[in-house]
Short mmCIF file of C-alpha atoms in Angstrom, two decimals:
data_model
loop_
_atom_site.label_atom_id
_atom_site.label_comp_id
_atom_site.label_asym_id
_atom_site.label_seq_id
_atom_site.Cartn_x
_atom_site.Cartn_y
_atom_site.Cartn_z
CA MET A 16 21.42 -3.73 4.08
CA PRO A 17 18.68 -5.44 2.01
CA VAL A 18 16.32 -3.30 0.02
CA PRO A 19 12.75 -3.51 1.52
CA ARG A 20 10.17 -5.50 -0.25
CA VAL A 21 6.84 -3.74 -0.64
CA VAL A 22 3.57 -5.72 -0.20
CA VAL A 23 -0.06 -5.30 -0.23
CA SER A 24 -1.19 -6.18 3.26
CA GLY A 25 -4.70 -4.78 3.64
CA LEU A 26 -7.70 -4.12 1.40
CA GLY A 27 -11.03 -2.32 1.79
CA PHE A 28 -13.70 -1.80 -0.82
CA VAL A 29 -16.86 0.26 -1.21
CA THR A 30 -17.50 -0.11 -5.00
CA SER A 31 -20.38 -0.67 -7.40
CA ILE A 32 -19.51 -4.46 -7.49
CA GLY A 33 -19.30 -4.90 -3.85
CA ASN A 34 -18.55 -3.35 -0.46
CA ASP A 35 -16.03 -5.92 0.90
CA TYR A 36 -13.38 -8.22 -0.39
CA ALA A 37 -15.72 -11.30 -0.63
CA SER A 38 -18.38 -9.60 -2.65
CA VAL A 39 -15.79 -7.96 -4.90
CA THR A 40 -14.05 -11.36 -5.57
CA SER A 41 -17.44 -12.93 -6.31
CA SER A 42 -18.38 -10.24 -8.80
CA LEU A 43 -15.06 -10.36 -10.67
CA ARG A 44 -15.37 -14.20 -10.73
CA ASP A 45 -18.99 -14.05 -12.07
CA LEU A 46 -18.58 -10.97 -14.04
CA ARG A 47 -21.36 -9.35 -12.14
CA SER A 48 -21.99 -5.79 -13.12
CA GLY A 49 -22.57 -2.97 -10.65
CA ILE A 50 -24.05 -0.73 -13.38
CA GLU A 51 -27.70 0.18 -13.20
CA ARG A 52 -30.24 2.57 -14.63
CA HIS A 53 -30.09 5.83 -12.83
CA ASP A 54 -32.20 9.02 -12.83
CA PHE A 55 -29.67 11.85 -12.35
CA LEU A 56 -32.40 14.54 -12.19
CA PRO A 57 -35.77 13.28 -11.37
CA GLY A 58 -38.37 14.72 -13.63
CA HIS A 59 -35.87 15.35 -16.40
CA ASP A 60 -35.33 12.99 -19.27
CA LEU A 61 -31.43 13.31 -19.57
CA LEU A 62 -29.46 11.55 -22.34
CA VAL A 63 -27.20 9.85 -19.81
CA LYS A 64 -29.23 7.01 -17.92
CA VAL A 65 -26.86 4.66 -16.31
CA LEU A 66 -24.35 4.72 -13.41
CA GLY A 67 -22.19 2.35 -11.50
CA THR A 68 -24.16 2.58 -8.22
CA ILE A 69 -23.02 2.05 -4.58
CA LYS A 70 -25.44 -0.27 -2.69
CA GLY A 71 -26.31 0.18 0.97
CA PHE A 72 -25.39 3.88 1.20
CA ASP A 73 -27.51 7.03 0.85
CA THR A 74 -25.60 10.17 0.57
CA SER A 75 -28.36 12.15 -1.45
CA SER A 76 -28.70 14.62 1.36
CA GLY A 77 -26.66 17.69 1.15
CA GLN A 78 -26.04 17.40 4.95
CA TRP A 79 -23.99 14.60 6.51
CA ALA A 80 -26.77 14.10 9.19
CA GLY A 81 -28.99 12.89 6.52
CA TRP A 82 -26.66 10.23 5.29
CA SER A 83 -27.12 6.39 5.97
CA TRP A 84 -24.56 3.56 5.61
CA PRO A 85 -24.62 -0.30 6.20
CA ALA A 86 -24.87 -1.73 9.69
CA GLY A 87 -21.62 -2.44 11.36
CA TYR A 88 -19.99 1.04 10.91
CA ARG A 89 -20.29 3.53 13.83
CA PHE A 90 -19.03 7.06 13.52
CA GLN A 91 -19.14 10.02 15.84
CA PRO A 92 -20.77 13.15 14.41
CA GLU A 93 -17.48 15.08 14.68
CA VAL A 94 -15.82 12.59 12.30
CA LEU A 95 -18.42 13.17 9.51
CA ARG A 96 -18.91 16.92 9.82
CA GLY A 97 -16.09 17.87 7.58
CA MET A 98 -16.53 15.03 4.98
CA ALA A 99 -17.88 14.88 1.55
CA PRO A 100 -20.05 11.87 0.50
CA HIS A 101 -16.94 10.07 -0.86
CA GLY A 102 -15.36 10.61 2.56
CA LEU A 103 -17.94 8.30 4.06
CA TYR A 104 -17.25 5.75 1.44
CA ALA A 105 -13.53 6.04 1.96
CA LEU A 106 -13.87 5.94 5.74
CA CYS A 107 -15.74 2.70 5.56
CA ALA A 108 -13.03 1.22 3.19
CA VAL A 109 -10.29 2.44 5.53
CA GLU A 110 -11.96 0.62 8.52
CA GLN A 111 -11.97 -2.63 6.40
CA ALA A 112 -8.39 -2.29 5.38
CA VAL A 113 -7.12 -1.40 8.91
CA ALA A 114 -8.94 -4.47 10.30
CA ASP A 115 -7.88 -6.67 7.34
CA ALA A 116 -4.20 -5.72 7.99
CA ARG A 117 -4.49 -6.31 11.71
CA LEU A 118 -3.22 -2.80 12.51
CA GLN A 119 -3.64 -1.35 15.93
CA PRO A 120 -4.14 2.35 16.76
CA ALA A 121 -0.51 2.61 17.76
CA ASP A 122 0.48 1.39 14.32
CA LEU A 123 -1.55 4.18 12.66
CA THR A 124 -0.05 7.01 14.81
CA ALA A 125 3.52 5.71 14.56
CA SER A 126 5.91 8.09 12.86
CA GLU A 127 6.60 5.39 10.14
CA THR A 128 2.96 5.36 8.81
CA GLY A 129 1.80 7.53 5.96
CA LEU A 130 -1.45 8.38 4.24
CA PHE A 131 -1.72 9.22 0.51
CA CYS A 132 -5.16 10.14 -0.92
CA ALA A 133 -6.76 10.94 -4.24
CA SER A 134 -10.13 12.57 -5.03
CA ALA A 135 -11.67 15.35 -7.04
CA GLY A 136 -13.22 16.93 -4.06
CA SER A 137 -17.03 17.28 -3.88
CA PRO A 138 -18.59 19.47 -6.66
CA ARG A 139 -22.06 19.16 -5.08
CA LEU A 140 -20.91 20.32 -1.59
CA MET A 141 -18.91 23.08 -3.18
CA ARG A 142 -21.90 24.37 -5.12
CA ASN A 143 -24.02 24.33 -1.85
CA PHE A 144 -21.32 25.97 0.09
CA LEU A 145 -20.73 28.83 -2.50
CA ASN A 146 -24.53 29.36 -2.93
CA GLN A 147 -24.90 29.93 0.77
CA ILE A 148 -22.15 32.46 0.81
CA HIS A 149 -23.59 34.30 -2.30
CA ASP A 150 -27.22 34.08 -1.07
CA SER A 151 -26.24 35.57 2.32
CA HIS A 152 -24.00 38.19 0.75
CA GLY A 153 -21.00 36.80 2.61
CA GLU A 154 -22.79 36.74 6.05
CA ARG A 155 -23.10 32.89 6.23
CA ILE A 156 -19.97 30.96 5.61
CA PRO A 157 -20.18 27.28 6.87
CA PRO A 158 -17.03 26.63 8.86
CA MET A 159 -16.45 23.23 7.44
CA GLY A 160 -17.18 24.30 3.82
CA ILE A 161 -13.58 24.39 2.72
CA VAL A 162 -12.37 21.11 4.20
CA SER A 163 -15.45 19.11 3.04
CA THR A 164 -15.28 20.29 -0.56
CA ILE A 165 -11.81 20.89 -2.02
CA ALA A 166 -9.65 18.23 -3.57
CA GLY A 167 -7.66 17.59 -0.30
CA THR A 168 -10.87 16.65 1.74
CA LEU A 169 -9.79 13.03 2.06
CA ASN A 170 -6.25 14.02 3.30
CA PHE A 171 -7.57 16.45 5.85
CA ASN A 172 -10.31 14.28 7.41
CA LEU A 173 -8.62 10.89 7.33
CA ALA A 174 -5.20 12.13 8.66
CA ALA A 175 -6.95 13.82 11.60
CA HIS A 176 -9.35 10.87 12.28
CA LEU A 177 -6.57 8.25 12.16
CA GLY A 178 -3.86 10.39 13.90
CA ILE A 179 -1.37 9.97 11.02
CA ARG A 180 1.99 11.32 11.87
CA GLY A 181 4.41 9.92 9.36
CA ALA A 182 3.28 11.77 6.21
CA VAL A 183 0.15 12.88 4.47
CA ALA A 184 -0.26 13.91 0.96
CA GLY A 185 -2.81 14.30 -1.87
CA PHE A 186 -2.48 13.48 -5.53
CA VAL A 187 -4.25 15.31 -8.33
CA SER A 188 -3.59 13.88 -11.70
CA ALA A 189 -7.27 13.22 -12.74
CA CYS A 190 -7.77 9.51 -13.53
CA ALA A 191 -4.21 8.52 -12.76
CA SER A 192 -4.23 10.06 -9.38
CA SER A 193 -4.61 7.12 -6.94
CA THR A 194 -2.29 5.01 -9.16
CA LEU A 195 0.39 7.78 -8.82
CA ALA A 196 -0.23 7.78 -5.02
CA LEU A 197 0.57 4.07 -5.11
CA GLY A 198 3.83 4.62 -6.95
CA TYR A 199 5.02 7.29 -4.60
CA ALA A 200 3.96 5.17 -1.60
CA HIS A 201 5.95 2.31 -2.89
CA ASP A 202 9.08 4.54 -3.25
CA GLU A 203 8.74 5.94 0.26
CA ILE A 204 8.78 2.41 1.60
CA LYS A 205 11.66 1.36 -0.62
CA LEU A 206 13.76 4.26 0.45
CA GLY A 207 13.07 3.46 4.12
CA ARG A 208 11.47 6.76 4.83
CA LEU A 209 8.18 5.10 5.84
CA ASN A 210 7.25 1.61 7.00
CA ARG A 211 3.68 1.65 5.57
CA VAL A 212 1.40 3.83 3.59
CA LEU A 213 -2.36 3.74 3.57
CA VAL A 214 -3.39 4.70 -0.03
CA VAL A 215 -7.04 5.82 -0.31
CA GLY A 216 -9.18 6.97 -3.25
CA GLY A 217 -12.65 8.13 -3.25
CA GLU A 218 -15.21 9.94 -5.47
CA ASP A 219 -18.71 11.33 -4.95
CA LEU A 220 -21.65 9.69 -6.87
CA ASN A 221 -24.04 12.23 -7.88
CA PHE A 222 -25.16 14.57 -10.73
CA ASP A 223 -22.52 17.15 -9.88
CA ALA A 224 -19.59 14.72 -9.86
CA ILE A 225 -20.55 12.73 -12.93
CA TYR A 226 -22.73 14.57 -15.34
CA PRO A 227 -20.36 17.40 -16.26
CA PHE A 228 -18.42 14.87 -18.27
CA HIS A 229 -21.33 14.78 -20.68
CA GLY A 230 -20.31 18.25 -21.76
CA MET A 231 -17.15 16.61 -23.26
CA ARG A 232 -19.19 13.88 -24.95
CA ALA A 233 -17.24 11.43 -22.70
CA LEU A 234 -20.35 9.70 -21.17
CA SER A 235 -22.14 6.74 -22.67
CA ARG A 236 -25.64 7.51 -23.94
CA ASN A 237 -26.43 3.82 -24.03
CA PRO A 238 -29.45 3.24 -21.67
CA ASP A 239 -28.75 -0.55 -21.39
CA PRO A 240 -26.67 -1.32 -18.21
CA THR A 241 -25.43 -4.42 -19.78
CA HIS A 242 -23.98 -2.72 -22.79
CA ALA A 243 -23.21 0.89 -21.81
CA SER A 244 -19.61 0.20 -20.57
CA ARG A 245 -17.96 -1.97 -23.10
CA PRO A 246 -14.10 -1.39 -23.25
CA PHE A 247 -12.42 -2.23 -26.59
CA ASP A 248 -15.76 -2.87 -28.32
CA CYS A 249 -16.51 -1.34 -31.68
CA ASN A 250 -19.80 0.05 -30.37
CA ARG A 251 -18.51 1.71 -27.34
CA ASP A 252 -19.64 5.28 -27.10
CA GLY A 253 -18.20 6.60 -23.80
CA PHE A 254 -17.74 5.68 -20.12
CA VAL A 255 -20.21 5.04 -17.28
CA GLY A 256 -19.50 7.05 -14.19
CA THR A 257 -19.12 5.51 -10.75
CA GLY A 258 -17.77 6.50 -7.30
CA GLY A 259 -17.05 4.93 -3.97
CA GLY A 260 -14.04 4.50 -1.76
CA VAL A 261 -11.16 2.04 -1.71
CA ALA A 262 -8.20 1.72 0.74
CA LEU A 263 -5.01 -0.26 0.04
CA LEU A 264 -2.11 -0.68 2.55
CA LEU A 265 1.40 -0.95 1.22
CA GLU A 266 3.89 -2.04 3.69
CA GLU A 267 7.34 -3.25 4.15
CA ALA A 268 7.18 -7.11 3.98
CA GLU A 269 8.93 -7.91 7.17
CA SER A 270 6.73 -5.69 9.19
CA ALA A 271 3.62 -7.23 7.66
CA LEU A 272 4.80 -10.76 8.33
CA ALA A 273 5.75 -9.97 11.98
CA ARG A 274 2.23 -8.86 12.62
CA GLY A 275 0.60 -11.86 10.94
CA ALA A 276 -1.09 -9.66 8.19
CA PRO A 277 -2.33 -11.23 5.07
CA ILE A 278 -0.16 -10.60 1.98
CA TYR A 279 -2.11 -10.29 -1.33
CA ALA A 280 0.64 -9.31 -3.52
CA GLU A 281 4.08 -7.67 -3.83
CA MET A 282 4.54 -4.43 -5.70
CA LEU A 283 7.69 -4.65 -7.67
CA GLY A 284 7.87 -1.26 -9.24
CA TRP A 285 6.15 1.44 -11.27
CA GLY A 286 6.74 3.93 -14.16
CA GLN A 287 5.08 7.05 -15.39
CA SER A 288 5.17 9.26 -18.56
CA ALA A 289 3.51 12.16 -20.09
CA ASP A 290 1.98 12.50 -23.66
CA GLY A 291 2.68 16.18 -23.97
CA LEU A 292 -0.15 16.42 -26.54
CA SER A 293 -3.72 17.23 -25.36
CA ILE A 294 -5.57 18.57 -22.28
CA SER A 295 -7.98 15.69 -22.17
CA ALA A 296 -7.35 13.14 -25.01
CA SER A 297 -4.76 10.35 -24.94
CA ASP A 298 -2.02 10.32 -27.62
CA PRO A 299 -3.78 8.30 -30.46
CA THR A 300 -0.54 6.34 -31.08
CA GLY A 301 -0.35 5.17 -27.47
CA ARG A 302 3.30 6.34 -27.34
CA GLY A 303 3.12 7.69 -23.78
CA LEU A 304 1.34 4.79 -22.22
CA ALA A 305 3.80 2.45 -23.93
CA GLN A 306 6.65 4.24 -22.32
CA ALA A 307 5.15 4.12 -18.90
CA MET A 308 4.65 0.40 -19.25
CA ARG A 309 8.29 -0.13 -20.30
CA ARG A 310 9.58 2.01 -17.39
CA ALA A 311 7.43 0.07 -14.96
CA MET A 312 8.77 -3.17 -16.16
CA THR A 313 12.36 -2.04 -16.19
CA ALA A 314 11.92 -0.72 -12.67
CA SER A 315 10.53 -4.11 -11.66
CA GLY A 316 13.10 -6.27 -13.33
CA VAL A 317 10.58 -8.06 -15.56
CA ALA A 318 10.13 -8.35 -19.35
CA PRO A 319 6.95 -8.43 -21.52
CA ALA A 320 6.95 -12.20 -21.61
CA ASP A 321 6.81 -12.14 -17.72
CA ILE A 322 3.47 -10.33 -17.58
CA ASP A 323 0.56 -12.85 -17.27
CA TYR A 324 -2.37 -10.23 -17.06
CA VAL A 325 -2.79 -6.41 -17.84
CA ASN A 326 -5.67 -4.71 -16.00
CA ALA A 327 -6.20 -2.06 -18.68
CA HIS A 328 -7.24 1.55 -18.14
CA ALA A 329 -9.60 1.36 -20.93
CA THR A 330 -12.72 3.35 -20.04
CA SER A 331 -14.95 2.49 -23.05
CA THR A 332 -14.26 5.76 -24.93
CA PRO A 333 -13.58 5.51 -28.65
CA THR A 334 -10.35 7.40 -28.59
CA GLY A 335 -8.91 6.28 -25.29
CA ASP A 336 -9.42 2.54 -25.77
CA ALA A 337 -7.85 2.61 -29.33
CA SER A 338 -4.84 4.50 -27.94
CA GLU A 339 -4.23 1.85 -25.26
CA ALA A 340 -4.67 -0.93 -27.80
CA HIS A 341 -1.88 0.54 -29.83
CA ALA A 342 0.32 0.82 -26.68
CA LEU A 343 -0.41 -2.83 -25.74
CA HIS A 344 0.75 -3.96 -29.27
CA ALA A 345 3.89 -1.80 -29.17
CA VAL A 346 4.89 -3.32 -25.82
CA PHE A 347 3.60 -6.89 -25.93
CA THR A 348 2.62 -8.02 -29.50
CA ASN A 349 5.84 -6.56 -30.94
CA ALA A 350 7.70 -8.53 -28.32
CA GLY A 351 5.91 -11.79 -29.08
CA ALA A 352 4.04 -11.75 -25.75
CA ARG A 353 0.30 -12.34 -25.31
CA PRO A 354 -0.79 -11.62 -21.70
CA TYR A 355 -4.46 -11.72 -20.75
CA ILE A 356 -6.02 -8.26 -21.02
CA SER A 357 -9.20 -6.84 -19.68
CA SER A 358 -10.73 -3.69 -18.27
CA THR A 359 -12.78 -4.23 -15.12
CA LYS A 360 -14.46 -0.80 -15.88
CA ALA A 361 -16.94 -2.89 -17.89
CA LEU A 362 -18.24 -4.09 -14.54
CA THR A 363 -17.80 -1.05 -12.27
CA GLY A 364 -17.90 1.96 -14.56
CA HIS A 365 -15.10 4.57 -14.36
CA GLY A 366 -14.21 5.72 -10.91
CA LEU A 367 -12.16 8.72 -12.09
CA SER A 368 -9.32 9.48 -9.61
CA LEU A 369 -10.51 6.44 -7.62
CA SER A 370 -10.04 3.98 -10.42
CA GLY A 371 -6.32 3.20 -9.97
CA VAL A 372 -6.39 2.16 -6.38
CA MET A 373 -9.64 0.33 -7.05
CA GLU A 374 -8.27 -1.72 -9.89
CA THR A 375 -4.93 -2.31 -8.23
CA GLY A 376 -7.01 -3.82 -5.45
CA PHE A 377 -8.65 -5.93 -8.16
CA CYS A 378 -5.20 -7.09 -9.30
CA ALA A 379 -4.31 -8.07 -5.79
CA VAL A 380 -7.54 -10.06 -5.65
CA SER A 381 -6.60 -11.70 -8.93
CA LEU A 382 -3.13 -12.73 -7.70
CA ALA A 383 -4.47 -13.95 -4.42
CA GLU A 384 -7.45 -15.81 -5.79
CA GLY A 385 -5.94 -17.12 -9.01
CA LEU A 386 -8.47 -15.50 -11.54
CA VAL A 387 -8.27 -13.38 -14.71
CA PRO A 388 -11.46 -11.10 -14.81
CA GLY A 389 -13.00 -11.52 -18.22
CA ALA A 390 -13.44 -8.73 -20.79
CA ALA A 391 -17.20 -8.24 -19.91
CA ASN A 392 -19.59 -6.90 -22.52
CA LEU A 393 -17.11 -7.35 -25.35
CA GLU A 394 -18.96 -8.65 -28.38
CA THR A 395 -17.21 -6.94 -31.53
CA PRO A 396 -13.66 -6.14 -30.61
CA ASP A 397 -12.27 -2.89 -32.13
CA PRO A 398 -9.94 -3.89 -35.14
CA ALA A 399 -7.20 -2.08 -33.18
CA CYS A 400 -7.39 -4.99 -30.71
CA ALA A 401 -6.71 -7.73 -33.26
CA GLY A 402 -4.13 -10.13 -31.79
CA LEU A 403 -4.72 -8.98 -28.19
CA ASN A 404 -5.68 -11.67 -25.71
CA LEU A 405 -9.05 -10.55 -24.48
CA PRO A 406 -10.77 -13.40 -22.67
CA ARG A 407 -14.50 -13.10 -22.79
CA SER A 408 -15.19 -14.87 -19.48
CA THR A 409 -13.28 -15.09 -16.22
CA LEU A 410 -10.53 -17.68 -16.10
CA SER A 411 -8.83 -19.62 -13.33
CA ALA A 412 -5.22 -19.19 -13.73
CA SER A 413 -2.16 -19.32 -11.46
CA LEU A 414 -0.98 -15.76 -12.08
CA ARG A 415 2.47 -14.68 -11.30
CA THR A 416 2.86 -11.14 -12.53
CA VAL A 417 0.33 -8.46 -13.50
CA LEU A 418 0.56 -4.92 -14.84
CA LYS A 419 -1.92 -2.20 -14.03
CA ASN A 420 -2.41 0.78 -16.44
CA SER A 421 -3.83 4.29 -15.74
CA SER A 422 -4.08 7.40 -17.69
CA GLY A 423 -5.42 10.90 -16.95
CA PHE A 424 -6.07 14.37 -18.34
CA GLY A 425 -2.97 16.29 -19.44
CA GLY A 426 -1.32 13.04 -20.72
CA SER A 427 -0.52 11.38 -17.41
CA ASN A 428 0.30 7.76 -17.70
CA VAL A 429 1.07 5.54 -14.61
CA CYS A 430 1.68 1.72 -14.55
CA LEU A 431 2.39 -0.57 -11.71
CA VAL A 432 3.79 -4.10 -11.59
CA LEU A 433 2.54 -6.63 -8.95
CA ARG A 434 3.59 -10.14 -8.36
CA ARG A 435 2.12 -13.08 -6.43
CA TRP A 436 3.66 -13.13 -2.96
CA LYS A 437 6.36 -15.80 -2.40
CA ASP A 438 8.26 -15.96 0.93
#
């Protein structure tokens, strides 16, 4: 019996650079940034002044009834009552992906369909929820407080809304979370346990979700939106936060073809590793990430010379980017390979646990549209990047195979390999 081939057959985007496939593609092609000046706490002159903003949505209210979203989406109140702000973003992305993949309600409720999610929960709603309990001395406990705030909120809400019966799971590995979800979804399909898995990532976009990273000196203090996020640049000083929601459907190829779904890419395999070094910082040598890249390529049956483009994790932090540069040299330069390399976080900001599925979606766009997103905002490359192929502008290229890198707190490293679809 032939081993199933796993393909990307549906995409949905709510991101700082666009809220659908067309706008995201245009932004990647034109290197149009979604980062803007932002007042995190009106009336207070905070040191961090930029954010990868989501346009067309307003989730500033602490109550779902005060939220607004673009025309074309219609949700019943009971769907939103248990959701965090990022649940709304994710729900809109899921609707896009389901329509894009031409799925019917019966496909979603089939026992062969799974849902894997990643988010950090909602710190703001959690703060509001706990404050109500404390202020009322335990006499007022909002009934939806738990399911709208903790890290599993996407799993709970989307699984119930979509009627998922095959499998539902959440992944919590910080900034590698949704990439890990994609890896395990790939294996579930390869092993024949599931026919398709909807992988969804989402993060809130507010003071409570983003600003605490300033306490780690991880956020950029550069007030210029065009220079604050500058992966691999000598003058980088931290990442720019962003949020949103992205949904990506992984599916067994024959099933997608039978339904007439679009196929953006094939996922060949993946690999992971752990640094075993620090709570928050990457191994400065890049050893762990290099191991994950090699494992992903081995699992996929490809060599360094086969990789045309690497969508780097690089968040624009001094230590993280240098670590990844060392890993890229170890895997590619030392093997005589020079794939194109860029980090699309220069345009979007860093989406935390959302970033992996968002950027894997960008890789699928790159393969389908034949483009290599340029290394935006790169002016003076870090000497650690000497010899790496970092194109300054977006290129038209017939890509065949791409690699996606992700890293997270605790030394989590996850890498995926995607290939342009060929029947």
